[in-house]
CSV table of C-alpha atoms and ligand atoms in Angstrom, one decimal:
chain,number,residue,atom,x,y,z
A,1,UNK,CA,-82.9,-39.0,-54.8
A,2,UNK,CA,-79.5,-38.3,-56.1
A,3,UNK,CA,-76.8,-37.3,-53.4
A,4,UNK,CA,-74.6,-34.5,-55.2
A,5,UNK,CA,-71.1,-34.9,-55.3
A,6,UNK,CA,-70.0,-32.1,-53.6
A,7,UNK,CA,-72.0,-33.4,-50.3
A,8,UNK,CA,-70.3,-36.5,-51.4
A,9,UNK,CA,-67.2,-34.6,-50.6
A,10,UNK,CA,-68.0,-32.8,-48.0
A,11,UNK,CA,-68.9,-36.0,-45.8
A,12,UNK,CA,-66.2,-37.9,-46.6
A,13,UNK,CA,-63.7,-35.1,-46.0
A,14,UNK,CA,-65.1,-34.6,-42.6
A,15,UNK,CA,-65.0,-38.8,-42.0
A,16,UNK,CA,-61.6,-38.8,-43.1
A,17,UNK,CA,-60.6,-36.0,-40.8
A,18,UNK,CA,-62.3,-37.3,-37.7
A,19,UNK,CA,-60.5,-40.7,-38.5
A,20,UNK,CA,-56.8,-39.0,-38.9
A,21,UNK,CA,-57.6,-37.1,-35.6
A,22,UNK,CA,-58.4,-40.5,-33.5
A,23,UNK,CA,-56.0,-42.5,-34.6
A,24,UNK,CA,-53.1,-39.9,-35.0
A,25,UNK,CA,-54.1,-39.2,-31.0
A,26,UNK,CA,-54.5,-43.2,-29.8
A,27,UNK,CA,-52.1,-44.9,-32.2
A,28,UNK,CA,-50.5,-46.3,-29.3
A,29,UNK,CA,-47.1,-46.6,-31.1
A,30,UNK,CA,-44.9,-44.9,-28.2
A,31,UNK,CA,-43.6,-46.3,-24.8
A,32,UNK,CA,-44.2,-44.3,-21.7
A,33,UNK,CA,-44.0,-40.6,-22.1
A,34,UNK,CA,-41.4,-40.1,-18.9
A,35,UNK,CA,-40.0,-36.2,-19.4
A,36,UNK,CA,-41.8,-32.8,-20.3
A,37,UNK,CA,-39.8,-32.9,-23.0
A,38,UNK,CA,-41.0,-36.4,-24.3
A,39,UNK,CA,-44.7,-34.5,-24.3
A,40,UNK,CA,-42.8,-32.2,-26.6
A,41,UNK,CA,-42.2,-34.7,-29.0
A,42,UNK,CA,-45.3,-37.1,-28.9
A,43,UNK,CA,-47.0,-33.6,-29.8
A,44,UNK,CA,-44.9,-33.2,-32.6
A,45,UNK,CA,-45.2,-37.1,-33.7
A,46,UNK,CA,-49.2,-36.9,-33.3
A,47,UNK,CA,-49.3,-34.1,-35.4
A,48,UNK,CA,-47.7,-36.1,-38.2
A,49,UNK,CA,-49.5,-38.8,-37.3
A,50,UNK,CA,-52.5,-37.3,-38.0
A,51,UNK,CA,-51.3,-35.9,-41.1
A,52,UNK,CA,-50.3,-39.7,-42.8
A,53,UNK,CA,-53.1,-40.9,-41.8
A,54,UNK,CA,-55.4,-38.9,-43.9
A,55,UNK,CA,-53.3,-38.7,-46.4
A,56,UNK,CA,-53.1,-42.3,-46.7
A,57,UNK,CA,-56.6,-42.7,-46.0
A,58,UNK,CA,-57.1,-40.6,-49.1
A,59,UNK,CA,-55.0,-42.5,-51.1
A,60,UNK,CA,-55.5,-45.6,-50.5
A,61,UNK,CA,-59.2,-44.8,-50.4
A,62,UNK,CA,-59.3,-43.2,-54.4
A,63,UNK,CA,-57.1,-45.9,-55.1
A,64,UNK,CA,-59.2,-49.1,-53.9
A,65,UNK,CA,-62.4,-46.9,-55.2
A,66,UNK,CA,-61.3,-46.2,-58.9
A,67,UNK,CA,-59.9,-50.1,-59.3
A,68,UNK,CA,-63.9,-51.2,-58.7
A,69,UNK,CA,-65.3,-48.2,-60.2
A,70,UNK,CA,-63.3,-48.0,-63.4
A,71,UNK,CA,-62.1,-51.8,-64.0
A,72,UNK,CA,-62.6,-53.5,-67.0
A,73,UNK,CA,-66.2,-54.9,-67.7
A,74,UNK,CA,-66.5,-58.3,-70.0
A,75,UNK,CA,-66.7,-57.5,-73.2
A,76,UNK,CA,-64.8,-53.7,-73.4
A,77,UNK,CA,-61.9,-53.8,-75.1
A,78,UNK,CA,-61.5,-49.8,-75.6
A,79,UNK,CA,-58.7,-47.7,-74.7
A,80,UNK,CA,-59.1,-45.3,-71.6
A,81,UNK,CA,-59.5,-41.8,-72.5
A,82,UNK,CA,-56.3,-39.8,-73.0
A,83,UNK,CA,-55.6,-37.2,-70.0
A,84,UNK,CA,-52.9,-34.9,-70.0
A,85,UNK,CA,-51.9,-32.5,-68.0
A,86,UNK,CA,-53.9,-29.6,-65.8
A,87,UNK,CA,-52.2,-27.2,-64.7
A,88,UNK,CA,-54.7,-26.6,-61.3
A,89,UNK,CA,-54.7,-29.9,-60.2
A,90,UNK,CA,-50.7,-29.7,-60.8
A,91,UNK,CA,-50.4,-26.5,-58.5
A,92,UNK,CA,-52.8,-28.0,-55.9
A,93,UNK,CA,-50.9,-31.0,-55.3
A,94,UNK,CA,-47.6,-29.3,-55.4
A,95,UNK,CA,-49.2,-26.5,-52.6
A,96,UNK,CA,-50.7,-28.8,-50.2
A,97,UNK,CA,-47.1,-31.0,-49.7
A,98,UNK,CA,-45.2,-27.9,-49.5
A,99,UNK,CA,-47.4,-26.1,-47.0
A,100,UNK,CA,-47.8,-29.2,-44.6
A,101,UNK,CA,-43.8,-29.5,-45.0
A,102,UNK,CA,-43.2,-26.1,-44.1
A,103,UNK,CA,-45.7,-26.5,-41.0
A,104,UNK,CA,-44.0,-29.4,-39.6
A,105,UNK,CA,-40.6,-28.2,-40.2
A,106,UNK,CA,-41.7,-25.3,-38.2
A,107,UNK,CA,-43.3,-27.0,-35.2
A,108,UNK,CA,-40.2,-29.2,-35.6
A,109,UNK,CA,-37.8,-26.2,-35.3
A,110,UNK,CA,-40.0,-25.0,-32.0
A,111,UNK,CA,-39.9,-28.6,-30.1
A,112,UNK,CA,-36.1,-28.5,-30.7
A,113,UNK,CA,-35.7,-25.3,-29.5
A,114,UNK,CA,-38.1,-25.7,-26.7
A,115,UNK,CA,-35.8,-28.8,-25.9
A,116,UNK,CA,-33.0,-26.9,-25.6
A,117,UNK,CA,-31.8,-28.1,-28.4
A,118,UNK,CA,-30.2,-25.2,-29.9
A,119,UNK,CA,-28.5,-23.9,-27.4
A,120,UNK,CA,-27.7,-26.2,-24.8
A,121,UNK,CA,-25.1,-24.0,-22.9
A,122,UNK,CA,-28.2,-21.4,-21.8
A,123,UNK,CA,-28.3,-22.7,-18.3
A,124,UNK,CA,-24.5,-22.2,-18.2
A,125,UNK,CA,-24.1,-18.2,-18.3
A,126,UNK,CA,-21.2,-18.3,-15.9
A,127,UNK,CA,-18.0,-18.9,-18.3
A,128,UNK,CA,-16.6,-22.1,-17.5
A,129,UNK,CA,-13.0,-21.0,-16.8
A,130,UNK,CA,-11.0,-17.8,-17.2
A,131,UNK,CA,-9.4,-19.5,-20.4
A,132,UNK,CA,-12.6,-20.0,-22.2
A,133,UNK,CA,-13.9,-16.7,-21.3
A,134,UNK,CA,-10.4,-15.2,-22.5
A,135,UNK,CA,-10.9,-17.3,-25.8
A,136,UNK,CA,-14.2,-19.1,-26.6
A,137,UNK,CA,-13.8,-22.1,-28.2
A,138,UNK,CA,-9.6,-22.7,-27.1
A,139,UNK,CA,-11.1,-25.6,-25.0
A,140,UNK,CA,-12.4,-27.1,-27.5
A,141,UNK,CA,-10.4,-26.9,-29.7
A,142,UNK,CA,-7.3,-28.4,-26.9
A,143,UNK,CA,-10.1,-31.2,-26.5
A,144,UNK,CA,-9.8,-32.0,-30.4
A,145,UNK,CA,-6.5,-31.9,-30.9
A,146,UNK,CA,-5.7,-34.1,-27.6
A,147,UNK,CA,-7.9,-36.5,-28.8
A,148,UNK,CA,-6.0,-39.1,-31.3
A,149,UNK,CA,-4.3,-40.2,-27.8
A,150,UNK,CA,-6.2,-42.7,-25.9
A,151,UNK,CA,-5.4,-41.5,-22.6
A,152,UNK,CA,-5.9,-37.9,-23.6
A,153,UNK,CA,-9.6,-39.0,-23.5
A,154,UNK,CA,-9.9,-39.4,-19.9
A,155,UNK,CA,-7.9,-36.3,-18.7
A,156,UNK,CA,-10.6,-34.6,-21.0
A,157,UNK,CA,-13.0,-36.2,-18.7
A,158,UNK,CA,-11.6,-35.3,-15.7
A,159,UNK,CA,-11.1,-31.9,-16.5
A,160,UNK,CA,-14.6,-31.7,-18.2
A,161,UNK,CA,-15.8,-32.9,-14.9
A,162,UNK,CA,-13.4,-30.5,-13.0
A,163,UNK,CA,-14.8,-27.2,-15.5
A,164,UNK,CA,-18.2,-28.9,-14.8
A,165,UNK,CA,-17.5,-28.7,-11.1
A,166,UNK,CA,-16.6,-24.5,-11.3
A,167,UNK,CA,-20.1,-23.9,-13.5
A,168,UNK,CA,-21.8,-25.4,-10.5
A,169,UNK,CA,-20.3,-23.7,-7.4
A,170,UNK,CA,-20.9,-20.3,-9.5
A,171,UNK,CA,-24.2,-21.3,-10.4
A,172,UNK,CA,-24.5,-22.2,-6.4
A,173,UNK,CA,-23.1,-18.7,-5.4
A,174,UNK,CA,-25.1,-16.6,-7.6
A,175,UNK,CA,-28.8,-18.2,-7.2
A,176,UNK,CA,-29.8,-17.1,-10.2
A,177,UNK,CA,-31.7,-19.9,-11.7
A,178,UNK,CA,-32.8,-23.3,-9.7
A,179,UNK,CA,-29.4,-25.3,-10.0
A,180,UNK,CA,-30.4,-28.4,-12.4
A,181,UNK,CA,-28.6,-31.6,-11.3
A,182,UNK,CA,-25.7,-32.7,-13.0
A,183,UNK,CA,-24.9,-35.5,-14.5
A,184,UNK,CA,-21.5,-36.8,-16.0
A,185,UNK,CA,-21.9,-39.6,-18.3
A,186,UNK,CA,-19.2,-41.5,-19.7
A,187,UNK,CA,-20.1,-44.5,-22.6
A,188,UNK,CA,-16.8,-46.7,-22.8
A,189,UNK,CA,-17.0,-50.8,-24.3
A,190,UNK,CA,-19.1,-51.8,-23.4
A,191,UNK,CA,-20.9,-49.5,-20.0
A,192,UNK,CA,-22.3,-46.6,-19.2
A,193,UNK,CA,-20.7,-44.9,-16.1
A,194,UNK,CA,-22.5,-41.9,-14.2
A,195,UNK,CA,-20.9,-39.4,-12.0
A,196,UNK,CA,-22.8,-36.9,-10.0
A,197,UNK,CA,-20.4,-34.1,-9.6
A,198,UNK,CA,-22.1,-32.6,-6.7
A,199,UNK,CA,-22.0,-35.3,-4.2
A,200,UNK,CA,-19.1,-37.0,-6.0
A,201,UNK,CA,-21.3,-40.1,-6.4
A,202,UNK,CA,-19.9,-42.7,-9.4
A,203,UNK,CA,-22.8,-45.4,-10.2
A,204,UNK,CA,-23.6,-47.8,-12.7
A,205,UNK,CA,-26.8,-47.1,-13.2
A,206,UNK,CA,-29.0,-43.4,-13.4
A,207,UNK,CA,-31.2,-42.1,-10.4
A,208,UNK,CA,-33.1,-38.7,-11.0
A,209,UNK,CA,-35.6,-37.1,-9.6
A,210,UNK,CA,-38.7,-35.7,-10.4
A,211,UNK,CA,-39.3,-32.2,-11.6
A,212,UNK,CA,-35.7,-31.0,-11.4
A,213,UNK,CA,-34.2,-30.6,-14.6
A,214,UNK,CA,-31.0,-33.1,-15.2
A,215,UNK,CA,-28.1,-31.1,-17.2
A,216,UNK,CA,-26.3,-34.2,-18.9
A,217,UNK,CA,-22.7,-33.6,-19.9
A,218,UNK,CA,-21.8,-36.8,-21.7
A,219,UNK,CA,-18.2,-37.9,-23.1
A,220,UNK,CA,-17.2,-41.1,-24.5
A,221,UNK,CA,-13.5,-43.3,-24.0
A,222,UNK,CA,-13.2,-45.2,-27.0
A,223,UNK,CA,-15.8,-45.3,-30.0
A,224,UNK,CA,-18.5,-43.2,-30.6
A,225,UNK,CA,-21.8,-44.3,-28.1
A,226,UNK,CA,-25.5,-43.2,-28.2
A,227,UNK,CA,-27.4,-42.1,-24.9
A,228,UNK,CA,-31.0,-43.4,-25.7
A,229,UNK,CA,-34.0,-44.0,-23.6
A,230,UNK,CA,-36.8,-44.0,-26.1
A,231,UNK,CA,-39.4,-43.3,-22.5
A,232,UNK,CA,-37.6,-39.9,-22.5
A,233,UNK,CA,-37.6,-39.6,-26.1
A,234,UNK,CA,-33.6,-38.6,-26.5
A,235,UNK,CA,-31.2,-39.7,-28.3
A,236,UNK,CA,-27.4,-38.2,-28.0
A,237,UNK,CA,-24.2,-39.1,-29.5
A,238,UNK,CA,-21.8,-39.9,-27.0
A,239,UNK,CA,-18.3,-38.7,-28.5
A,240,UNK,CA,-15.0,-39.7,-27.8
A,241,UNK,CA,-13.0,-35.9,-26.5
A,242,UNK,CA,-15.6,-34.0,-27.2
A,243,UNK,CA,-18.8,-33.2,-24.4
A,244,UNK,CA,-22.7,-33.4,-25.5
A,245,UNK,CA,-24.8,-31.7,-24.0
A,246,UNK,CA,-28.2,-31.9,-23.2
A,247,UNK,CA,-31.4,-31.9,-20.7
A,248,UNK,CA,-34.8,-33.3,-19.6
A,249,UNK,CA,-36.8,-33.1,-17.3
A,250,UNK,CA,-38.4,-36.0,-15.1
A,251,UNK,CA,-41.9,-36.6,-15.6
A,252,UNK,CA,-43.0,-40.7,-14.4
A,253,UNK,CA,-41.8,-42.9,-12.1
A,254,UNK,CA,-40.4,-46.1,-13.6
A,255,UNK,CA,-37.4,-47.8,-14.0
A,256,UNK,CA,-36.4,-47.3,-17.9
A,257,UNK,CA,-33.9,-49.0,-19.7
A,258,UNK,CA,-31.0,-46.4,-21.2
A,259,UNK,CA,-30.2,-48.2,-24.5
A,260,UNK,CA,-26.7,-47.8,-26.6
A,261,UNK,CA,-27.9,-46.6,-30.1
A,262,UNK,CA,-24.4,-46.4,-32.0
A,263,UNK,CA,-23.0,-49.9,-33.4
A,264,UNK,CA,-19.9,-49.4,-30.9
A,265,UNK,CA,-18.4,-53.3,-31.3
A,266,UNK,CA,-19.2,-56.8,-30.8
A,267,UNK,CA,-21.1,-56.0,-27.3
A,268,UNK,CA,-23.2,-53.3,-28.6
A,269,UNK,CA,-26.0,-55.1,-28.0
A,270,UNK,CA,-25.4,-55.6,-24.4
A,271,UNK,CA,-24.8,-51.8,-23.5
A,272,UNK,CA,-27.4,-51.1,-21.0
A,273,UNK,CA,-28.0,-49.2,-17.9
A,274,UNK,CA,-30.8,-48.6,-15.9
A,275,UNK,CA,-32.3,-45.7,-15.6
A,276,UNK,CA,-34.9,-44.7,-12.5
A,277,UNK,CA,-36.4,-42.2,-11.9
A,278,UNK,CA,-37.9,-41.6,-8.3
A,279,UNK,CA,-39.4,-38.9,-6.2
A,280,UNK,CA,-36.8,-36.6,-4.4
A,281,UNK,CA,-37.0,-38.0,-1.1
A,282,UNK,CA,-36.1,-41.5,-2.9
A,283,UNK,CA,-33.6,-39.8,-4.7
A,284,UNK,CA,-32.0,-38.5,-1.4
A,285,UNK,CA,-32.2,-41.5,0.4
A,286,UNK,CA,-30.2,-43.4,-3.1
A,287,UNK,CA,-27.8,-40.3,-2.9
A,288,UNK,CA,-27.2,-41.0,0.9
A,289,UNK,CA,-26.8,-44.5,0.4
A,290,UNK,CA,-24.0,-44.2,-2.1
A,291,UNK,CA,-22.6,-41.8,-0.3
A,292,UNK,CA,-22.1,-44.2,2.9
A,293,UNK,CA,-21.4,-47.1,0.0
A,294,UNK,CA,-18.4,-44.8,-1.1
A,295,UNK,CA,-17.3,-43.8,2.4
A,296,UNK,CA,-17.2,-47.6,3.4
A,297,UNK,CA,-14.7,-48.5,0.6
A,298,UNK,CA,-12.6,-45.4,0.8
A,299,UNK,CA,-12.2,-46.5,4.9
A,300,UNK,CA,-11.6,-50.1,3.7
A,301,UNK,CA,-8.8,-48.7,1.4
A,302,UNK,CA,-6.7,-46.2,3.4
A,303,UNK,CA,-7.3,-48.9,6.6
A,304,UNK,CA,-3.2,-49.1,6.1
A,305,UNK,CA,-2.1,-45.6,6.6
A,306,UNK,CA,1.3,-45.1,7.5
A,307,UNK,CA,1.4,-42.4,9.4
A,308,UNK,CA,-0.5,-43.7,11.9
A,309,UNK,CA,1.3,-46.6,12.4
A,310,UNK,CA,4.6,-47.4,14.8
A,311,UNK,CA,7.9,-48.2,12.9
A,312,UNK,CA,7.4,-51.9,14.1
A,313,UNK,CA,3.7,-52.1,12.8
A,314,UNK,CA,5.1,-50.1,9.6
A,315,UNK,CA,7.5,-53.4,9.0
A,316,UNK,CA,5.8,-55.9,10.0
A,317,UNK,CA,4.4,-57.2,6.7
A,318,UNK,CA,7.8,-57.2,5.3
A,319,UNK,CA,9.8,-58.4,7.9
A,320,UNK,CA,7.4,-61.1,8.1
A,321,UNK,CA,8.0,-61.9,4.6
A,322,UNK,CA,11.6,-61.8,5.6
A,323,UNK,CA,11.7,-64.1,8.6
A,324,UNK,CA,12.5,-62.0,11.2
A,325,UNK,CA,10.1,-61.3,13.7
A,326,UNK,CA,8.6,-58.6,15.5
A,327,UNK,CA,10.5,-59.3,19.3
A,328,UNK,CA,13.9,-59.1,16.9
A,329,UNK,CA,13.1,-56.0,14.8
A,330,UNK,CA,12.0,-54.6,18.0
A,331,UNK,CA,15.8,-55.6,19.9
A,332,UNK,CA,16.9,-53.9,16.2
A,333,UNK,CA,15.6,-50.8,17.3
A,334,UNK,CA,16.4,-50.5,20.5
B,401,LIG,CU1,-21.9,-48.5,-27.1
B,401,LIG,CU2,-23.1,-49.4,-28.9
């Protein structure tokens, strides 16, 4: 009995199919999927996935089929039979790339947006100062032209921070939306540095909880940097006077590894940070211990201050330095 070639077809279309749809769903090429937003993408990557692998299945699979079916045989020393051109199987092959294109630009265009990706000022709806509510855009462009100066960089910072600080007590005030915690993130040579604007808290490495979305506002000192943690599926240019923007949400607990993605110098390489992410009530208990870390140095540095101290105990370190000694400054006096 002679299989026709349209069940021919038919079967292997359905083969190939169930194949793409497998592997394109346990490829296992991605790390830990650690934000809701990371979901977002491995959807979008499957989805491609699924699509290469059929089509190279298909391929591959004509290809490796036609080379046995049609190879030479001893003895034929014919010419192949001159094709040209059809117009069908020219539209065909022209449609299908076109519409899977369009369909992954789409779903592409939605998992951005979804991200926030498009407009990642939405959780912002208070203005950030009067100026900028007076005259969108004059911050930025102050940032720009400060920014050929070094040091202008870091007053940006501060007053990034500072604007940052305002969007947060209004957002506090109003209650309109669950507040997202902030996050300041500054990329210099070779570091990442992490301030919590909220609690004031300046770390060298990333706590966040999870299921509370994490608003990054990120700024660089120097050179250009790149926020990356490939578990959360983000990748941000970190720019010298100018803020990015952007926000995830914590998904798995794990300690992930934020990687520098931008050639920034010899040290590139070694730009890490940590990045963990924790249930709240670990989170809390890191925020508190900071906190007390913080409090403990600030003590240690204003141990000396001189308005609590006698004129005697004010002098003593220089008069020491001096010779003199405290029984004679203290005849001096009197
Ligand atoms: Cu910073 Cu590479």
């Amino acid at each position: 009995m002679k299989i026709p070639s349209s069940i021919w077809t038919l079967l292997i279309g359905i083969v190939l199919t169930l194949a793409s749809l497998w592997y394109g769903q346990n490829h296992g090429l991605l790390p830990t999927a650690a934000t809701d937003e990371a979901v977002l993408v491995d959807g979008l990557f499957n989805t491609m996935m699924i699509v290469s692998t059929g089509i190279f299945l298909l391929v591959e699979g004509i290809l490796i089929y036609s080379a046995f079916k049609y190879r030479r045989r001893a003895g034929d020393n014919e010419d192949g039979p001159p094709v040209e051109g059809n117009i069908p199987l020219e539209i065909l092959w022209t449609a299908i790339p076109a519409i899977i294109v369009i369909g992954i630009s789409v779903y592409s265009f939605d998992v951005y947006n979804e991200m926030g990706g498009f407009d990642p000022h939405s959780i912002h709806e208070a203005p950030m100062n009067q100026e900028s509510m007076k005259m969108p855009g004059a911050a930025i462009a102050a940032t720009l032209s400060d920014a050929s100066a070094n040091t202008a960089s870091d007053q940006d910072h501060a007053q990034m921070v500072q604007q940052h600080s305002v969007t947060i007590a209004q957002n506090v005030e109003e209650e309109s939306k669950p507040a997202e915690l902030q996050v300041n993130v500054t990329g210099l040579q070779y570091a990442w540095i992490f301030t919590y604007p909220e609690t004031g808290i300046t770390t060298g490495e990333m706590h966040v909880p999870i299921g509370r979305k994490v608003q990054i506002n990120m700024t660089a000192n120097d050179v250009i940097h790149a926020f990356w943690v490939p578990e959360f599926r983000l990748k941000q240019d970190a720019i010298p006077g100018r803020q990015s923007e952007f926000s995830f949400t914590p998904k798995t607990v794990g300690d992930y590894v934020l990687i520098c993605a931008e050639l920034c110098g010899p040290y590139h390489g070694a730009m890490r940070a940590t990045v963990v992410v924790e249930p709240q009530e670990a989170f809390d208990k890191w925020v508190q211990e900071q906190l007390v870390a913080s409090k403990e140095t600030l003590n240690q540095a204003i141990a000396v201050n001189p308005a609590d101290l006698s004129p005697n105990e004010f002098l003593a370190p220089y008069t020491k330095d001096m010779g003199i000694k405290p029984e004679i400054l203290h005849q001096v006096h009197h």
